[in-house]
Amino acid sequence: MNSTNRFANRLLLLLVGLTAVVLGAAAIGLATSPALAEGWDEIAPGVLTGIETLLQGTTATQSSPNWFPAGAVAVLLLGIVLLAIFILRQGRGRTNRLIVNDAVKGGTTIIDAAVAADILNEVLSRQPGLVASHVSAYKVHRTPILSIQVTCRRGASPQIVGDIVDSSLNDLEIFAGTEIPAVVQIRGGFRTRHTAPDISIPA
Amino acid sequence: MSSRRSTYQRIRRRETRSPRSVAAIILAIVLISTFAWLAVEIVLGMLNRPPILVAPSVMATALVEITSLPAASLVGGGLVIALTGWAFIALAVTPGRRGRHILESTHTVILVDDDVIASALARHAASAAGIGLDQVRVTVSRKRVEVRLTPTSGILLDRTAVLNVVTDELDSYQLQPTLEPPRLSIAREGKVGA
């Protein structure tokens, strides 16, 4: 339900994975192919001396400051900031407002997600087939969507539980006077195993 | 209405596949730590201070002389790195199904965990077979439903009746992705005194 950028998640995994495969293959290649190893031994020292002079940085012997190490540090810091943003952007997208209706003359009607949550939790808590419910709202495609998670008792029919939640939502829609897009998640989960089997719903 | 349908479509797709958040976050933390360490080493090198672990110049020399390492350790190290990379690629490319099915509904999107489906079917199977709930094991995967019954010793189980009840119940859910007809197996050894 959240707005986590899943493409970015997979892209990061893919890029790091590809890099690791290439590096690993290169190491194996250097160990197994004499031609590759020779080529490496020829080219690498020259590259090293070049990098070494760069990495010495602003030592006393140099007249003009060398910006290469500072640049490398800056690139690393930029990478750190980007990755930190990447982590912080996971799992967002929750919203407090479920309905914003400004088509009303002379004002705007706002219904908080908390209202829907209170009403639905109250109604659903009276259902013997359900152990718990959790209601929140998320923005998907800029539209608020109600997320209803219910934990049902062992053996409860998902069809019946789905109908119960659906009709509760219907009542809420009549109360709110508008359609409320919603996603229902029916879970068993840990708590189910510690509750009595559901005998209230006929088999 | 069509925009709601596309929104629902998006939710259905997202909620039945793994976001790969855990793997991505762990990887990002590892990368951040590595970058931070490298940055500190470079700064220490610039200040001519002793390194925390390895000075950048030592790293560079080691990399140049990597061919002087024994071939076995190079191959071993390379293999470990390549296989780790392969695992990341697999995580990136595979859908990572979440063990859920979508219950037919015109009004909302209803997602049902597979263990809920399994426990509901188990209850129906148990009552149809006339045995206890603990004598039934049902596993639900993406395409398959397997019902395993342990009969009470000396009492014959009506295989077709149980299978019919479970099949009818499953059909009534109209789940997506569609599940194949349930498979029923009855343990050869019955349970005594149940």
Short mmCIF file of C-alpha atoms in Angstrom, two decimals:
data_model
loop_
_atom_site.label_atom_id
_atom_site.label_comp_id
_atom_site.label_asym_id
_atom_site.label_seq_id
_atom_site.Cartn_x
_atom_site.Cartn_y
_atom_site.Cartn_z
CA MET A 1 0.00 0.00 0.00
CA ASN A 2 2.87 2.38 0.65
CA SER A 3 4.61 4.44 -2.00
CA THR A 4 7.97 2.65 -1.78
CA ASN A 5 9.73 2.90 -5.11
CA ARG A 6 10.05 -0.77 -5.83
CA PHE A 7 11.77 -0.18 -9.12
CA ALA A 8 14.53 1.69 -7.27
CA ASN A 9 14.85 -1.18 -4.76
CA ARG A 10 15.27 -3.70 -7.52
CA LEU A 11 17.53 -1.41 -9.55
CA LEU A 12 19.92 -1.03 -6.60
CA LEU A 13 20.01 -4.80 -6.08
CA LEU A 14 20.54 -5.34 -9.80
CA LEU A 15 23.38 -2.80 -10.16
CA VAL A 16 25.25 -4.02 -7.08
CA GLY A 17 24.68 -7.62 -8.18
CA LEU A 18 26.01 -6.99 -11.69
CA THR A 19 29.05 -5.15 -10.30
CA ALA A 20 29.80 -8.02 -7.94
CA VAL A 21 29.45 -10.61 -10.71
CA VAL A 22 31.79 -8.63 -12.98
CA LEU A 23 34.38 -8.15 -10.20
CA GLY A 24 34.19 -11.80 -9.17
CA ALA A 25 34.51 -12.95 -12.77
CA ALA A 26 37.49 -10.62 -13.23
CA ALA A 27 39.23 -12.10 -10.17
CA ILE A 28 38.63 -15.63 -11.45
CA GLY A 29 39.85 -14.57 -14.90
CA LEU A 30 43.07 -13.11 -13.49
CA ALA A 31 43.73 -16.33 -11.61
CA THR A 32 42.99 -18.73 -14.46
CA SER A 33 44.05 -16.95 -17.66
CA PRO A 34 47.81 -16.18 -17.96
CA ALA A 35 47.16 -13.77 -20.81
CA LEU A 36 44.79 -11.68 -18.66
CA ALA A 37 47.23 -11.73 -15.73
CA GLU A 38 50.08 -10.58 -17.97
CA GLY A 39 48.00 -7.76 -19.37
CA TRP A 40 47.06 -6.69 -15.84
CA ASP A 41 50.70 -6.74 -14.70
CA GLU A 42 51.63 -4.56 -17.67
CA ILE A 43 48.94 -1.93 -17.36
CA ALA A 44 48.17 -1.78 -13.63
CA PRO A 45 51.48 -0.33 -12.29
CA GLY A 46 51.25 2.61 -14.68
CA VAL A 47 47.68 3.31 -13.58
CA LEU A 48 48.79 3.00 -9.96
CA THR A 49 51.56 5.59 -10.19
CA GLY A 50 49.06 7.91 -11.80
CA ILE A 51 46.52 7.36 -9.02
CA GLU A 52 49.20 7.47 -6.34
CA THR A 53 50.30 10.95 -7.30
CA LEU A 54 46.66 11.97 -7.24
CA LEU A 55 46.00 10.35 -3.86
CA GLN A 56 49.03 11.97 -2.23
CA GLY A 57 46.86 15.01 -2.28
CA THR A 58 47.90 18.28 -0.71
CA THR A 59 51.26 17.24 0.70
CA ALA A 60 53.84 19.82 1.57
CA THR A 61 55.98 18.97 -1.44
CA GLN A 62 53.31 20.07 -3.87
CA SER A 63 52.92 23.69 -4.75
CA SER A 64 49.35 23.63 -6.00
CA PRO A 65 46.66 21.75 -4.05
CA ASN A 66 45.39 18.53 -5.64
CA TRP A 67 41.64 18.27 -5.69
CA PHE A 68 41.39 14.58 -6.61
CA PRO A 69 41.15 13.12 -3.06
CA ALA A 70 38.75 15.86 -2.03
CA GLY A 71 36.69 15.11 -5.12
CA ALA A 72 36.66 11.40 -4.30
CA VAL A 73 35.50 12.17 -0.75
CA ALA A 74 32.78 14.46 -2.15
CA VAL A 75 31.55 11.71 -4.49
CA LEU A 76 31.48 9.22 -1.61
CA LEU A 77 29.56 11.68 0.59
CA LEU A 78 27.08 12.31 -2.22
CA GLY A 79 26.60 8.55 -2.52
CA ILE A 80 25.98 8.33 1.23
CA VAL A 81 23.38 11.11 1.11
CA LEU A 82 21.58 9.55 -1.86
CA LEU A 83 21.49 6.13 -0.19
CA ALA A 84 20.23 7.68 3.05
CA ILE A 85 17.40 9.39 1.14
CA PHE A 86 16.73 6.07 -0.56
CA ILE A 87 16.33 4.36 2.83
CA LEU A 88 14.18 7.14 4.30
CA ARG A 89 11.79 7.03 1.35
CA GLN A 90 10.82 3.44 2.06
CA GLY A 91 7.34 2.72 3.35
CA ARG A 92 5.86 6.21 3.04
CA GLY A 93 2.61 7.30 1.50
CA ARG A 94 0.29 7.29 4.51
CA THR A 95 -2.22 10.06 4.65
CA ASN A 96 -4.48 11.43 7.37
CA ARG A 97 -7.19 12.61 5.03
CA LEU A 98 -9.50 10.09 3.49
CA ILE A 99 -11.96 12.33 1.70
CA VAL A 100 -11.48 15.89 0.54
CA ASN A 101 -14.57 17.20 -1.20
CA ASP A 102 -14.41 20.80 -2.35
CA ALA A 103 -17.37 20.50 -4.68
CA VAL A 104 -19.56 21.59 -1.78
CA LYS A 105 -20.89 25.13 -2.03
CA GLY A 106 -19.06 27.55 0.21
CA GLY A 107 -16.47 25.23 1.62
CA THR A 108 -14.61 21.98 1.69
CA THR A 109 -15.60 18.77 3.40
CA ILE A 110 -12.75 16.78 4.84
CA ILE A 111 -13.13 13.38 6.43
CA ASP A 112 -10.08 12.17 8.32
CA ALA A 113 -8.90 8.63 7.95
CA ALA A 114 -9.17 8.37 11.73
CA VAL A 115 -12.98 8.70 11.48
CA ALA A 116 -13.20 5.76 9.11
CA ALA A 117 -10.74 3.84 11.28
CA ASP A 118 -12.75 4.42 14.47
CA ILE A 119 -16.06 3.46 12.85
CA LEU A 120 -14.75 0.36 11.09
CA ASN A 121 -12.71 -0.85 14.07
CA GLU A 122 -15.78 -0.47 16.27
CA VAL A 123 -18.03 -2.37 13.84
CA LEU A 124 -15.48 -5.07 13.08
CA SER A 125 -14.57 -5.62 16.74
CA ARG A 126 -18.12 -6.94 17.25
CA GLN A 127 -17.61 -9.65 14.65
CA PRO A 128 -16.91 -12.96 16.34
CA GLY A 129 -14.94 -14.29 13.34
CA LEU A 130 -12.36 -11.52 13.62
CA VAL A 131 -9.62 -11.15 16.19
CA ALA A 132 -8.34 -7.71 15.30
CA SER A 133 -8.57 -4.99 12.70
CA HIS A 134 -6.33 -2.15 11.66
CA VAL A 135 -7.46 0.69 9.40
CA SER A 136 -5.31 3.36 7.79
CA ALA A 137 -5.23 5.38 4.56
CA TYR A 138 -2.58 5.56 1.85
CA LYS A 139 -2.26 7.64 -1.26
CA VAL A 140 -2.10 5.64 -4.46
CA HIS A 141 -2.06 7.61 -7.72
CA ARG A 142 -2.81 10.69 -5.59
CA THR A 143 -6.13 9.17 -4.48
CA PRO A 144 -6.51 8.25 -0.81
CA ILE A 145 -7.22 4.54 -0.44
CA LEU A 146 -8.48 2.98 2.75
CA SER A 147 -6.41 0.02 3.91
CA ILE A 148 -8.34 -2.40 6.11
CA GLN A 149 -6.35 -5.21 7.67
CA VAL A 150 -8.27 -7.84 9.55
CA THR A 151 -6.92 -10.79 11.48
CA CYS A 152 -9.40 -13.61 11.47
CA ARG A 153 -9.83 -16.63 13.66
CA ARG A 154 -8.56 -20.04 12.71
CA GLY A 155 -10.85 -21.68 10.20
CA ALA A 156 -12.87 -18.58 9.35
CA SER A 157 -14.03 -18.52 5.75
CA PRO A 158 -12.22 -15.77 3.84
CA GLN A 159 -15.34 -15.33 1.70
CA ILE A 160 -17.52 -14.59 4.72
CA VAL A 161 -14.89 -12.36 6.33
CA GLY A 162 -14.55 -10.49 3.03
CA ASP A 163 -18.33 -10.01 2.86
CA ILE A 164 -18.44 -8.73 6.45
CA VAL A 165 -15.76 -6.14 5.78
CA ASP A 166 -17.36 -5.23 2.47
CA SER A 167 -20.75 -4.56 4.01
CA SER A 168 -19.20 -2.55 6.85
CA LEU A 169 -17.46 -0.47 4.25
CA ASN A 170 -20.74 -0.06 2.41
CA ASP A 171 -22.33 1.36 5.55
CA LEU A 172 -19.42 3.74 5.94
CA GLU A 173 -19.85 4.88 2.33
CA ILE A 174 -23.54 5.59 2.94
CA PHE A 175 -22.55 7.59 6.03
CA ALA A 176 -19.85 9.51 4.15
CA GLY A 177 -22.07 10.00 1.11
CA THR A 178 -19.35 9.00 -1.30
CA GLU A 179 -17.50 5.99 -2.61
CA ILE A 180 -14.40 5.01 -0.65
CA PRO A 181 -11.85 2.97 -2.55
CA ALA A 182 -10.46 0.35 -0.21
CA VAL A 183 -8.12 -2.59 0.04
CA VAL A 184 -8.90 -5.40 2.46
CA GLN A 185 -6.21 -7.69 3.76
CA ILE A 186 -7.34 -10.87 5.46
CA ARG A 187 -4.59 -12.30 7.60
CA GLY A 188 -4.22 -15.31 9.80
CA GLY A 189 -0.94 -14.62 11.42
CA PHE A 190 0.60 -15.44 14.75
CA ARG A 191 -2.38 -14.63 16.93
CA THR A 192 -4.69 -16.95 15.02
CA ARG A 193 -2.95 -19.98 16.45
CA HIS A 194 -3.68 -18.89 19.98
CA THR A 195 -7.37 -18.26 19.56
CA ALA A 196 -10.19 -20.72 19.54
CA PRO A 197 -11.43 -22.05 16.21
CA ASP A 198 -14.31 -20.09 14.81
CA ILE A 199 -17.57 -21.86 15.55
CA SER A 200 -19.89 -18.93 14.97
CA ILE A 201 -19.80 -19.18 11.18
CA PRO A 202 -21.63 -22.24 9.93
CA ALA A 203 -19.51 -24.55 7.83
CA MET B 1 -14.33 4.53 -12.61
CA SER B 2 -11.58 3.53 -15.00
CA SER B 3 -9.03 5.40 -12.92
CA ARG B 4 -10.16 3.44 -9.90
CA ARG B 5 -9.76 0.25 -11.87
CA SER B 6 -6.18 1.12 -12.76
CA THR B 7 -5.49 2.06 -9.15
CA TYR B 8 -6.90 -1.28 -8.02
CA GLN B 9 -4.84 -3.01 -10.68
CA ARG B 10 -1.71 -1.36 -9.33
CA ILE B 11 -2.57 -2.37 -5.77
CA ARG B 12 -3.24 -5.97 -6.79
CA ARG B 13 0.11 -6.14 -8.51
CA ARG B 14 2.03 -4.50 -5.68
CA GLU B 15 0.40 -6.37 -2.84
CA THR B 16 1.06 -9.81 -4.25
CA ARG B 17 4.76 -9.20 -4.93
CA SER B 18 7.62 -8.46 -2.60
CA PRO B 19 8.87 -4.86 -2.48
CA ARG B 20 12.38 -6.17 -1.73
CA SER B 21 12.67 -3.39 0.84
CA VAL B 22 14.57 -5.42 3.43
CA ALA B 23 17.25 -6.55 0.98
CA ALA B 24 17.56 -3.08 -0.54
CA ILE B 25 17.82 -1.35 2.86
CA ILE B 26 20.45 -3.80 4.14
CA LEU B 27 22.42 -3.36 0.95
CA ALA B 28 22.15 0.45 1.19
CA ILE B 29 23.40 0.36 4.81
CA VAL B 30 26.37 -1.81 3.80
CA LEU B 31 27.17 0.59 0.95
CA ILE B 32 26.87 3.64 3.22
CA SER B 33 29.27 2.08 5.76
CA THR B 34 31.77 1.19 3.03
CA PHE B 35 31.60 4.65 1.46
CA ALA B 36 32.00 6.34 4.86
CA TRP B 37 35.01 4.17 5.70
CA LEU B 38 36.64 4.87 2.32
CA ALA B 39 36.04 8.61 2.71
CA VAL B 40 37.61 8.61 6.18
CA GLU B 41 40.63 6.66 4.93
CA ILE B 42 41.15 9.14 2.08
CA VAL B 43 40.90 12.12 4.46
CA LEU B 44 43.36 10.49 6.90
CA GLY B 45 45.68 9.84 3.97
CA MET B 46 45.44 13.50 2.94
CA LEU B 47 46.33 14.57 6.48
CA ASN B 48 49.21 12.05 6.60
CA ARG B 49 47.63 10.40 9.62
CA PRO B 50 47.75 6.64 10.29
CA PRO B 51 44.81 4.79 8.66
CA ILE B 52 41.95 3.06 10.53
CA LEU B 53 42.42 -0.22 8.69
CA VAL B 54 44.24 0.23 5.38
CA ALA B 55 45.64 3.38 3.80
CA PRO B 56 44.30 4.13 0.29
CA SER B 57 47.80 3.85 -1.19
CA VAL B 58 48.21 0.37 0.33
CA MET B 59 44.84 -0.65 -1.13
CA ALA B 60 45.94 0.54 -4.57
CA THR B 61 49.25 -1.35 -4.37
CA ALA B 62 47.49 -4.52 -3.25
CA LEU B 63 45.11 -4.22 -6.21
CA VAL B 64 48.00 -3.85 -8.67
CA GLU B 65 49.80 -6.85 -7.24
CA ILE B 66 46.64 -8.95 -7.08
CA THR B 67 48.06 -11.43 -9.61
CA SER B 68 50.81 -12.37 -7.12
CA LEU B 69 48.13 -13.88 -4.85
CA PRO B 70 47.78 -17.67 -5.00
CA ALA B 71 45.38 -18.65 -7.78
CA ALA B 72 43.22 -20.70 -5.42
CA SER B 73 42.43 -17.76 -3.12
CA LEU B 74 41.74 -15.49 -6.11
CA VAL B 75 39.34 -18.03 -7.61
CA GLY B 76 37.73 -18.66 -4.22
CA GLY B 77 37.30 -14.96 -3.48
CA GLY B 78 36.05 -14.27 -6.98
CA LEU B 79 33.57 -17.10 -6.75
CA VAL B 80 32.16 -15.84 -3.44
CA ILE B 81 31.79 -12.30 -4.81
CA ALA B 82 30.24 -13.49 -8.08
CA LEU B 83 27.75 -15.78 -6.32
CA THR B 84 26.72 -13.00 -3.92
CA GLY B 85 26.17 -10.77 -6.94
CA TRP B 86 24.16 -13.51 -8.59
CA ALA B 87 21.94 -13.73 -5.50
CA PHE B 88 21.31 -9.96 -5.66
CA ILE B 89 20.44 -10.21 -9.35
CA ALA B 90 18.03 -13.04 -8.57
CA LEU B 91 16.38 -10.90 -5.86
CA ALA B 92 16.10 -8.01 -8.30
CA VAL B 93 14.56 -10.03 -11.13
CA THR B 94 12.29 -12.61 -9.47
CA PRO B 95 8.79 -11.45 -8.44
CA GLY B 96 9.06 -12.67 -4.84
CA ARG B 97 5.49 -13.80 -4.40
CA ARG B 98 3.98 -12.98 -1.07
CA GLY B 99 1.80 -15.98 -0.33
CA ARG B 100 -1.48 -14.22 -0.94
CA HIS B 101 -4.43 -14.61 -3.23
CA ILE B 102 -6.97 -12.10 -4.43
CA LEU B 103 -10.57 -12.79 -3.54
CA GLU B 104 -13.11 -11.90 -6.19
CA SER B 105 -14.82 -8.63 -5.32
CA THR B 106 -16.33 -5.88 -7.45
CA HIS B 107 -16.32 -3.30 -4.71
CA THR B 108 -12.83 -3.49 -3.21
CA VAL B 109 -9.56 -5.35 -3.51
CA ILE B 110 -9.53 -8.25 -1.07
CA LEU B 111 -6.21 -9.95 -0.39
CA VAL B 112 -6.20 -13.19 1.53
CA ASP B 113 -3.12 -14.74 3.11
CA ASP B 114 -2.57 -18.31 2.01
CA ASP B 115 -2.63 -19.58 5.59
CA VAL B 116 -6.16 -18.19 6.03
CA ILE B 117 -7.32 -20.10 2.95
CA ALA B 118 -5.59 -23.22 4.24
CA SER B 119 -7.16 -23.05 7.68
CA ALA B 120 -10.64 -22.45 6.25
CA LEU B 121 -10.28 -25.44 3.91
CA ALA B 122 -8.92 -27.53 6.79
CA ARG B 123 -12.00 -26.83 8.85
CA HIS B 124 -14.30 -27.88 6.00
CA ALA B 125 -12.23 -30.98 5.30
CA ALA B 126 -12.29 -31.97 8.97
CA SER B 127 -16.05 -31.61 9.30
CA ALA B 128 -16.65 -33.47 6.03
CA ALA B 129 -14.37 -36.31 7.11
CA GLY B 130 -15.71 -36.36 10.64
CA ILE B 131 -12.26 -36.06 12.17
CA GLY B 132 -10.56 -33.49 14.39
CA LEU B 133 -8.92 -30.33 13.11
CA ASP B 134 -5.52 -31.59 14.24
CA GLN B 135 -5.88 -34.57 11.90
CA VAL B 136 -5.97 -32.31 8.85
CA ARG B 137 -3.05 -30.51 7.28
CA VAL B 138 -3.67 -28.16 4.37
CA THR B 139 -0.96 -26.30 2.50
CA VAL B 140 -1.77 -23.60 0.00
CA SER B 141 0.85 -22.35 -2.43
CA ARG B 142 0.43 -20.12 -5.45
CA LYS B 143 -1.09 -22.79 -7.69
CA ARG B 144 -1.67 -25.79 -5.47
CA VAL B 145 -3.76 -26.93 -2.57
CA GLU B 146 -2.74 -30.08 -0.77
CA VAL B 147 -4.94 -31.70 1.83
CA ARG B 148 -3.46 -34.41 4.04
CA LEU B 149 -5.77 -36.34 6.32
CA THR B 150 -4.88 -38.68 9.13
CA PRO B 151 -7.91 -40.93 9.63
CA THR B 152 -9.05 -42.20 12.98
CA SER B 153 -7.87 -45.78 13.27
CA GLY B 154 -10.54 -48.25 12.17
CA ILE B 155 -12.86 -45.69 10.62
CA LEU B 156 -13.02 -45.44 6.85
CA LEU B 157 -12.78 -41.98 5.30
CA ASP B 158 -15.05 -40.97 2.42
CA ARG B 159 -12.43 -39.65 0.06
CA THR B 160 -14.79 -38.29 -2.61
CA ALA B 161 -17.03 -36.56 -0.09
CA VAL B 162 -14.11 -34.73 1.50
CA LEU B 163 -12.65 -33.80 -1.86
CA ASN B 164 -16.02 -32.50 -3.09
CA VAL B 165 -16.53 -30.33 -0.02
CA VAL B 166 -13.02 -28.87 -0.22
CA THR B 167 -13.28 -28.29 -3.98
CA ASP B 168 -16.68 -26.60 -3.69
CA GLU B 169 -15.46 -24.36 -0.89
CA LEU B 170 -12.32 -23.41 -2.80
CA ASP B 171 -14.32 -22.71 -5.97
CA SER B 172 -16.67 -20.42 -4.06
CA TYR B 173 -13.75 -18.11 -3.18
CA GLN B 174 -12.91 -17.45 -6.86
CA LEU B 175 -9.28 -16.73 -6.05
CA GLN B 176 -6.70 -15.10 -8.28
CA PRO B 177 -4.24 -16.52 -9.31
CA THR B 178 -6.41 -19.58 -9.91
CA LEU B 179 -5.64 -22.63 -7.79
CA GLU B 180 -5.62 -26.09 -9.29
CA PRO B 181 -8.17 -28.59 -7.94
CA PRO B 182 -7.09 -29.71 -4.45
CA ARG B 183 -5.05 -32.88 -4.03
CA LEU B 184 -6.06 -35.16 -1.24
CA SER B 185 -3.86 -37.70 0.44
CA ILE B 186 -4.86 -39.93 3.30
CA ALA B 187 -2.22 -41.22 5.69
CA ARG B 188 -1.91 -45.01 5.70
CA GLU B 189 -1.49 -45.15 9.46
CA GLY B 190 -4.57 -44.00 11.32
CA LYS B 191 -4.56 -42.14 14.58
CA VAL B 192 -5.48 -44.30 17.53
CA GLY B 193 -8.03 -43.12 20.06
CA ALA B 194 -8.98 -39.92 18.31
#
